[in-house]
CSV table of C-alpha atoms in Angstrom, one decimal:
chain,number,residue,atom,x,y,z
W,1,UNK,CA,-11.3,8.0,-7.6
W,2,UNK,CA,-11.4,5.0,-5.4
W,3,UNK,CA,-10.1,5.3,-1.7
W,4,UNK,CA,-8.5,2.5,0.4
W,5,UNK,CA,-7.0,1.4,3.8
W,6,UNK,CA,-3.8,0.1,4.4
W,7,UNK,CA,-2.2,-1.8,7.2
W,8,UNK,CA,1.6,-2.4,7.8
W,9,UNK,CA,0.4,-4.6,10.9
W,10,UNK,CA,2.2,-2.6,13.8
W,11,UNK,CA,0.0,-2.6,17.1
W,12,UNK,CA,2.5,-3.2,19.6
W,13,UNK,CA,0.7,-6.7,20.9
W,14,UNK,CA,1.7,-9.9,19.2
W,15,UNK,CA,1.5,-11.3,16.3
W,16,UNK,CA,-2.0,-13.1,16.3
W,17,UNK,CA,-3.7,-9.8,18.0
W,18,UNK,CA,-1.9,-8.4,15.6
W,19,UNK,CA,-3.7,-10.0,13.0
W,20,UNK,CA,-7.1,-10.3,15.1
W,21,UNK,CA,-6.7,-6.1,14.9
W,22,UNK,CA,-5.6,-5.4,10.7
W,23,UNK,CA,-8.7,-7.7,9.9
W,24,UNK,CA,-10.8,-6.0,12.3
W,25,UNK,CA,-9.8,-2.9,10.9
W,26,UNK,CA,-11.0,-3.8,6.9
W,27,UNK,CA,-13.8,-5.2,8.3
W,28,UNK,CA,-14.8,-1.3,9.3
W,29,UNK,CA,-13.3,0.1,6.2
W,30,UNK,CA,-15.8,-2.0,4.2
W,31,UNK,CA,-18.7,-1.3,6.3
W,32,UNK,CA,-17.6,2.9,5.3
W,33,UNK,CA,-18.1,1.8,2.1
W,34,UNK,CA,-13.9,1.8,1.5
W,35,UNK,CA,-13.0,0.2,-2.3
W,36,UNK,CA,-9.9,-1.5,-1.3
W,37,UNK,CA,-7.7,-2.8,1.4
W,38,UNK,CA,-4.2,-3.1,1.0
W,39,UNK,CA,-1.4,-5.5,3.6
W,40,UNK,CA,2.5,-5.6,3.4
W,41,UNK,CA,4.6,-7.5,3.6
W,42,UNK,CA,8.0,-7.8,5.7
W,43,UNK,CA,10.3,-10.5,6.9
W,44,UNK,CA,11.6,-11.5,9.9
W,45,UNK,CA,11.8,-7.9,11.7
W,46,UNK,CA,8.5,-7.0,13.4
W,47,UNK,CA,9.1,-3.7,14.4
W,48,UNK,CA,9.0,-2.9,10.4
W,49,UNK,CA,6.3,-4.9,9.6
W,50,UNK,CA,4.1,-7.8,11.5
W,51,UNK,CA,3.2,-9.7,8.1
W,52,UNK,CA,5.7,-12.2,5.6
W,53,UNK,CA,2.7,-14.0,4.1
W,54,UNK,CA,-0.1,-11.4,3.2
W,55,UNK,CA,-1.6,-14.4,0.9
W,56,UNK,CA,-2.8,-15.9,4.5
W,57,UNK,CA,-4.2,-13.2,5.8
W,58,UNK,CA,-5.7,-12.3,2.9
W,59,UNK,CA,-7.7,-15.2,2.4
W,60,UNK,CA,-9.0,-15.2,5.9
W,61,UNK,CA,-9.9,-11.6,5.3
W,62,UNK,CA,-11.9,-12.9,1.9
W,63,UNK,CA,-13.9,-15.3,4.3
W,64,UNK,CA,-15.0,-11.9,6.4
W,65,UNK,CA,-15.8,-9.7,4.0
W,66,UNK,CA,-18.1,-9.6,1.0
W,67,UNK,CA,-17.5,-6.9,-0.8
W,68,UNK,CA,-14.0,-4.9,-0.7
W,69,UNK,CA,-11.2,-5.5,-3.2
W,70,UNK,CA,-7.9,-7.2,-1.6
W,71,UNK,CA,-4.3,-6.5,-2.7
W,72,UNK,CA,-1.1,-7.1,-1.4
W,73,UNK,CA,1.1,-3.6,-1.4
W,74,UNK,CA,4.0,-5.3,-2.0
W,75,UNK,CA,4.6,-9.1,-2.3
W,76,UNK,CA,8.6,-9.0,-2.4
W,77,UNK,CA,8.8,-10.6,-5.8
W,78,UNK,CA,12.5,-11.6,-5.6
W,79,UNK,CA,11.8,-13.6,-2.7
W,80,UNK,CA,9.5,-15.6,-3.7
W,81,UNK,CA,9.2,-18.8,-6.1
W,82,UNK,CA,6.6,-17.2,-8.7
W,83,UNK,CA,4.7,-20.0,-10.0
W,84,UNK,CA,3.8,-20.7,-6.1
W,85,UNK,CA,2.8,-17.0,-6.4
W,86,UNK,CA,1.1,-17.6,-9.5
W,87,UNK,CA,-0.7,-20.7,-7.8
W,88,UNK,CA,-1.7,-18.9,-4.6
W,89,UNK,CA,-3.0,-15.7,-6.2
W,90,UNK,CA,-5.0,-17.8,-8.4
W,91,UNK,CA,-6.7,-20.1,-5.0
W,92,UNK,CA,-7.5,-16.6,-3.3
W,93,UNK,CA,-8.7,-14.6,-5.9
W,94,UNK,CA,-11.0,-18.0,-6.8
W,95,UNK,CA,-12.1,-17.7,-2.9
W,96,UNK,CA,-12.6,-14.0,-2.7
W,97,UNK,CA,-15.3,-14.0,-5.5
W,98,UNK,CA,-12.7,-12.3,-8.1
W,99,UNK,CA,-11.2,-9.3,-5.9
W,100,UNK,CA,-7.8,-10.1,-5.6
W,101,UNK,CA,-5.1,-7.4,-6.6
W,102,UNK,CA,-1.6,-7.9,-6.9
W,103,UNK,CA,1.1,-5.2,-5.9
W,104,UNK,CA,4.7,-6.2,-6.4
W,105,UNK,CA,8.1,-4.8,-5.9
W,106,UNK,CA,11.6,-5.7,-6.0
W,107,UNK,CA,12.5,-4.3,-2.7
W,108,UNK,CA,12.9,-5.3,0.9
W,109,UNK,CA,15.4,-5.0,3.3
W,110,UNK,CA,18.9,-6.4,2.2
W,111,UNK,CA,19.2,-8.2,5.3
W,112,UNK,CA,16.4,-10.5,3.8
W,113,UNK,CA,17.6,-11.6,1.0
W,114,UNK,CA,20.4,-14.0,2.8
W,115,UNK,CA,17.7,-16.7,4.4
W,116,UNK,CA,15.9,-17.4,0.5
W,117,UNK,CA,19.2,-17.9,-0.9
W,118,UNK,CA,19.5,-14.6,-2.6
W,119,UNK,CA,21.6,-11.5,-2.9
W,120,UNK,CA,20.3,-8.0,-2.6
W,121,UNK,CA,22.7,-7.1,-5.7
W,122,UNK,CA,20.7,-9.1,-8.0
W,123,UNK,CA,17.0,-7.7,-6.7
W,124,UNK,CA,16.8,-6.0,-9.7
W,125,UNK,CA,17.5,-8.9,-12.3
W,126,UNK,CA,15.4,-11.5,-10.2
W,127,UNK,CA,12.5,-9.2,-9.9
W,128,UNK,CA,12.5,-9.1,-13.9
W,129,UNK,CA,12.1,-12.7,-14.0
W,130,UNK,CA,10.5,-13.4,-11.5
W,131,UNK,CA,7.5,-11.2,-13.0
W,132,UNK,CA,8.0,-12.2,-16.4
W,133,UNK,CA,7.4,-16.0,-14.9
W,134,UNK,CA,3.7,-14.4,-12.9
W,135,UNK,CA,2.9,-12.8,-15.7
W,136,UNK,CA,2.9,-15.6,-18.1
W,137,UNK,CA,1.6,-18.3,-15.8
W,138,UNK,CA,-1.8,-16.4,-15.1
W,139,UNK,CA,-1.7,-15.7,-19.0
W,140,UNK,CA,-1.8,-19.6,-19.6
W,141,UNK,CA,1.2,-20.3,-21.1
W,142,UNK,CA,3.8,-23.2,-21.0
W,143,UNK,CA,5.5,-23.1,-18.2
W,144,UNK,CA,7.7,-26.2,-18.8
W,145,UNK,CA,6.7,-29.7,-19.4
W,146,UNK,CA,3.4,-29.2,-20.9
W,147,UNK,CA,2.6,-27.7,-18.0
W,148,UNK,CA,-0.1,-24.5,-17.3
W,149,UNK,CA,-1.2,-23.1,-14.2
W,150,UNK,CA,-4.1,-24.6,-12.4
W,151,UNK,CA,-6.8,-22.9,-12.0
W,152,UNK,CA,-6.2,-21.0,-14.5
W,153,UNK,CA,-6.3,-17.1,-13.6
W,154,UNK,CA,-6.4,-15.0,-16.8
W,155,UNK,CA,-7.8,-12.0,-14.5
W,156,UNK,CA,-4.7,-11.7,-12.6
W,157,UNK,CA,-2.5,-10.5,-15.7
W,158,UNK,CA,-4.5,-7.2,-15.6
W,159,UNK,CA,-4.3,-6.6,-11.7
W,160,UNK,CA,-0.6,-5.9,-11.2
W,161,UNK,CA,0.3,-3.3,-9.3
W,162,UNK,CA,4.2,-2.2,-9.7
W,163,UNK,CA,5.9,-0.5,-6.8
W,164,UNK,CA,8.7,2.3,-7.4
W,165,UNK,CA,10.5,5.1,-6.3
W,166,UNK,CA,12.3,6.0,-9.3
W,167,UNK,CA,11.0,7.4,-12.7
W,168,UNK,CA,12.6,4.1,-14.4
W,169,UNK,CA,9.9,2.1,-12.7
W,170,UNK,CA,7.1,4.3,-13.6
W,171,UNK,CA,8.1,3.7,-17.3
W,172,UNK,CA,8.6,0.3,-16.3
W,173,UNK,CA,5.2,-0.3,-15.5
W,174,UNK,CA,3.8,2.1,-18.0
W,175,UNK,CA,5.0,-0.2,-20.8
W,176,UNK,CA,3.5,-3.1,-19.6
W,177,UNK,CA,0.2,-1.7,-18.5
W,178,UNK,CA,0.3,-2.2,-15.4
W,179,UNK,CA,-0.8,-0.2,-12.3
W,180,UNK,CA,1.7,2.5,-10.7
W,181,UNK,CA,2.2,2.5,-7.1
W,182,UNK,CA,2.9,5.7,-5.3
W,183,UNK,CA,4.5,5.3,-1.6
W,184,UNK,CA,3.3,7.0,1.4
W,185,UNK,CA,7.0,8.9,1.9
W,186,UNK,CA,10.2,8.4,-0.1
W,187,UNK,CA,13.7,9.5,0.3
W,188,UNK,CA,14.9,13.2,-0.3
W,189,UNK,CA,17.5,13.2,-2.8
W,190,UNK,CA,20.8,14.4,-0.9
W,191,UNK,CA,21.3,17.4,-3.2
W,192,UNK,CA,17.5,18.5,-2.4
W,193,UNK,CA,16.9,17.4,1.1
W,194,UNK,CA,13.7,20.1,1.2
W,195,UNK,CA,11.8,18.4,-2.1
W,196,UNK,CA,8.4,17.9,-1.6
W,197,UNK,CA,6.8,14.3,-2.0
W,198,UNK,CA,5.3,15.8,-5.1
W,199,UNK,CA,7.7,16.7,-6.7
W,200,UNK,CA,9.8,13.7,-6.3
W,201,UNK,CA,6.7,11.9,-7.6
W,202,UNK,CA,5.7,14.0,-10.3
W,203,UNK,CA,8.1,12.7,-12.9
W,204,UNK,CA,7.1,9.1,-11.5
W,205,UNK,CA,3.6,9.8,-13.0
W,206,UNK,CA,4.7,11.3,-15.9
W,207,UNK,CA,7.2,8.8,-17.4
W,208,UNK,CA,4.0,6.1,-16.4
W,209,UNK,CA,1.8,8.0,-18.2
W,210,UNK,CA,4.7,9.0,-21.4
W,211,UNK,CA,5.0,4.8,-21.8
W,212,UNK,CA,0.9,3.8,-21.2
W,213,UNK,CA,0.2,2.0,-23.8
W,214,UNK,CA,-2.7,4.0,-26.7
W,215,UNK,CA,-6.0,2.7,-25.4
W,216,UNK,CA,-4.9,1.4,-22.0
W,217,UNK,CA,-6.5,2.7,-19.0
W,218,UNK,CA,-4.3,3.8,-16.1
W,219,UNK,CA,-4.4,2.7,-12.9
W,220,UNK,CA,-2.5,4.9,-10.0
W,221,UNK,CA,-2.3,4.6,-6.3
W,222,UNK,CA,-0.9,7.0,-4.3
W,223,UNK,CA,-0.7,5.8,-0.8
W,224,UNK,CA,-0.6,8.6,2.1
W,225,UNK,CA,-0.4,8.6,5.8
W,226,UNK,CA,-3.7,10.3,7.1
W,227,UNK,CA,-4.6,10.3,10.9
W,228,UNK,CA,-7.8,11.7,11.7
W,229,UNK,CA,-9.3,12.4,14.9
W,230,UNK,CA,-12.3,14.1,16.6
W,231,UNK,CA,-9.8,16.9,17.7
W,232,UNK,CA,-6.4,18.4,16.6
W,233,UNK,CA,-5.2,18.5,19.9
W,234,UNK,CA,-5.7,14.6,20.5
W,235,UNK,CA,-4.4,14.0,16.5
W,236,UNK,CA,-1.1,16.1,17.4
W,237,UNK,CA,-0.9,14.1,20.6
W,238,UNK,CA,-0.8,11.0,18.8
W,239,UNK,CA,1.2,12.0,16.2
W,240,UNK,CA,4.0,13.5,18.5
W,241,UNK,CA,4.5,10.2,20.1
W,242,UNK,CA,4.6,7.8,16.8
W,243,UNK,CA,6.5,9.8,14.8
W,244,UNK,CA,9.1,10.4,17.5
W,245,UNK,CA,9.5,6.7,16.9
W,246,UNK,CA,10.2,6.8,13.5
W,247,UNK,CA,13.8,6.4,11.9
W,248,UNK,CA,14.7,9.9,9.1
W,249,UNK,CA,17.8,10.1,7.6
W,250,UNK,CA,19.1,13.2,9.1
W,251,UNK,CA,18.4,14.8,12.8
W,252,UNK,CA,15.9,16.9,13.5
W,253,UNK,CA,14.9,17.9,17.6
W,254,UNK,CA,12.6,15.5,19.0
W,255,UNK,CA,10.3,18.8,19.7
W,256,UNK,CA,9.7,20.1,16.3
W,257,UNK,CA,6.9,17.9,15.3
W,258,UNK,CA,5.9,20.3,12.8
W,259,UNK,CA,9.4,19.5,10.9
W,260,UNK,CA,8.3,15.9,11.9
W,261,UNK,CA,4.6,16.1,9.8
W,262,UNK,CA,6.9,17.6,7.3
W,263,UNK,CA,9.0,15.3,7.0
W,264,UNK,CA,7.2,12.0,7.1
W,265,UNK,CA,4.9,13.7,4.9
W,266,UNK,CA,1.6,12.9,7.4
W,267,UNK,CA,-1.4,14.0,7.2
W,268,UNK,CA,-3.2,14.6,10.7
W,269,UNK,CA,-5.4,16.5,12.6
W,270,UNK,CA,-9.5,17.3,12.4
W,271,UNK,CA,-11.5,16.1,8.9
W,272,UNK,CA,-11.1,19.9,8.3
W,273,UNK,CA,-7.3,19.6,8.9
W,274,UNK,CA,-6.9,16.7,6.7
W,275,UNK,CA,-8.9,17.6,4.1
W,276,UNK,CA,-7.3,21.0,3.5
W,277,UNK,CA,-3.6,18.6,3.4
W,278,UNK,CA,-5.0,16.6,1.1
W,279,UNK,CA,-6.2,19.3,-1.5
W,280,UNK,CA,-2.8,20.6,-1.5
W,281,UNK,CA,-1.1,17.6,-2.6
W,282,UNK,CA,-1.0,18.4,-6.4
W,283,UNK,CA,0.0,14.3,-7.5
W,284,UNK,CA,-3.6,13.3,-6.1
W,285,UNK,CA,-5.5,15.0,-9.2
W,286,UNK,CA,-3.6,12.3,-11.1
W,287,UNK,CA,-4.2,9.0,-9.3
W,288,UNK,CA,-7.4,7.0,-9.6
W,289,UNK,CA,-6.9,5.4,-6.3
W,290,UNK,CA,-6.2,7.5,-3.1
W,291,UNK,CA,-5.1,4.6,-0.1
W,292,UNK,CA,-4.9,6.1,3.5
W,293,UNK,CA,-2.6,4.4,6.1
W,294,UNK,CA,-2.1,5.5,9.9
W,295,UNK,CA,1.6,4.5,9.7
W,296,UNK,CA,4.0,5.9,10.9
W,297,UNK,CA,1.4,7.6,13.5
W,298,UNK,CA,0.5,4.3,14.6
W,299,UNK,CA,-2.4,5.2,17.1
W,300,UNK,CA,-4.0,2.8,19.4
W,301,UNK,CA,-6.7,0.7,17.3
W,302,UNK,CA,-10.0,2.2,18.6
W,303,UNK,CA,-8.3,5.5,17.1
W,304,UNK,CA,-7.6,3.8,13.7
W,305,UNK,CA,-11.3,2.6,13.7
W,306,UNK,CA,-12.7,6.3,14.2
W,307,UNK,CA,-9.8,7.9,11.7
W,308,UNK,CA,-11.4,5.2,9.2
W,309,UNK,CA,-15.3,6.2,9.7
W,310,UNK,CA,-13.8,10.3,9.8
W,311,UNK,CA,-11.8,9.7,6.5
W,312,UNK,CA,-15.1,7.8,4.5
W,313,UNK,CA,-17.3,10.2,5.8
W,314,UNK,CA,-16.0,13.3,5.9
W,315,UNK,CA,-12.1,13.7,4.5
W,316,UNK,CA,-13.1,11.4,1.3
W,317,UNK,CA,-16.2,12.7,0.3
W,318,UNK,CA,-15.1,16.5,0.1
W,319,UNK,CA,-12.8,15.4,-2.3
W,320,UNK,CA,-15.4,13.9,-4.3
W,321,UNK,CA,-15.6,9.8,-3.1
W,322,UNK,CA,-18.9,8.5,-3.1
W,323,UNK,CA,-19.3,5.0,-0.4
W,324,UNK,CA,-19.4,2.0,-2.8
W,325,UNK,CA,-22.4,-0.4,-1.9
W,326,UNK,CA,-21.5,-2.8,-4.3
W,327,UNK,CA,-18.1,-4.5,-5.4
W,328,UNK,CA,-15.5,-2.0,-6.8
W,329,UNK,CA,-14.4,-2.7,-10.6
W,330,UNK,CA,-10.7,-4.0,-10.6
């Protein structure tokens, strides 16, 4: 299993600090010997997320490291024109010595969909064709006129990475052997409001692995929301402050943080703490990538740094990670 950092870009500074900070941040992750490093992407509002062209940052990120894989987690494929997609992924993964990855989702807030001349209702249909474009542009085909995409990026078509919260989207990207992307959190269906993350998952994981083509390989990330600190008290601390920001879809009392962890499904406390979280999490015997986020704790950056070095050196290796020295496989 490979591990990996992700950043939604939320220090509560501006925008270029907030940049100067999530590259600073996989900068230490690849010095832990972290596989991957994964961005977001979010438009206009930047209180959800700091970031609407994770392409940019990535390739400044590419100049800084050497070594650690890049992906985007998602691109909002809907929005976006995909043969300028297909164009940019194929420039960055070109300048990052071959370790781009591409996550991609139809989502996004609805609200977004009004400035790129779309609407929300047909998110599902454009996202369809709007991958079915990707794909065959980085497989070299036609894409009109006699033209193919330049330079040509045959890699690509085997580092997608679909997003979903629903079992339709793990056969989804199942069938097209793709990779599966498992979210931090999801919504508790309103008949079981008490379901655990895994069990809203598992059938995710099943119907991807039902549809996996004979032969292929699969390729699962399951992100999670792991704050670590030197002491439970100061992780607790933390976590009581960010996630009394966060937004849940039913009331709970802003003193039951416990009800709080629960909820937002976080992991948090000493390497001990976290590690014993972790084990219980039955969907992580099933992924081949395990990505760690500090969202929606959201601690000051020094703390993220030290959660990073706790979770490569401690956390990830009791649950069998070794530090990669070299570049990660994609």
């Amino acid at each position: 299993m490979r591990i990996g950092f992700f950043t939604r870009l939320l220090d509560d500074v501006p925008a270029g600090e907030r940049y100067r900070l999530a590259a600073e941040q996989i900068e230490h992750a690849e010095a832990f010997g972290f596989d991957t490093a994964w961005v977001a992407q979010h438009h206009f509002d930047g209180d959800e997320g700091g970031l609407p062209a994770p392409l940019v940052f990535l390739a400044h990120v590419a100049a800084r490291t050497t070594r650690i894989r890049l992906g985007t987690g998602i691109i909002t494929l809907p929005l976006e024109q995909p043969v300028r997609v297909a164009e940019d992924t194929a420039v960055l993964d070109l300048l990052s010595g071959g370790r781009l990855e591409v996550g991609v989702a139809g989502g996004g807030t609805p609200s977004s969909f009004a400035p790129f001349g779309h609407d929300p209702a047909d998110r599902a249909a454009l996202y369809a064709e709007h991958l079915d474009v990707l794909v065959r542009a980085w497989s070299g085909e036609d894409l009109g006129g006699g033209n193919r995409l330049y330079p040509p990026a045959p890699r690509l078509a085997g580092a997608i990475w679909e997003a979903t919260f629903s079992v339709s989207g793990g056969a989804r990207a199942g069938r097209a052997g793709n990779g599966l992307m498992l979210s931090r959190t999801q919504p508790r269906p309103a008949d079981d409001p008490q379901a655990t993350l895994a069990g809203i998952q598992r059938p995710i994981v099943d119907a991807y692995y039902d549809n996996l083509p004979a032969g292929a390989a699969p390729r699962i990330v399951a992100s999670r929301t792991a704050f670590v600190a030197d002491s439970r008290a100061e992780a607790l601390r933390l976590a009581e402050l960010g996630l009394g920001r966060g937004r849940l879809p039913f009331e709970l009392p802003d003193d039951d943080l416990d009800r709080r962890i629960a909820a937002f499904d976080v992991h948090v406390g000493t390497p001990q703490d976290v590690i014993e979280s972790l084990r219980a999490d039955p969907t992580l015997e099933r992924v081949t990538d395990l990505v760690f986020q500090a969202h929606s704790v959201d601690p000051p950056h020094p703390l993220i740094l030290r959660s990073i070095e706790l979770l490569a050196t401690e956390v990830a290796p009791a649950l069998g990670w070794l530090p990669s020295t070299e570049m990660s496989s994609p």
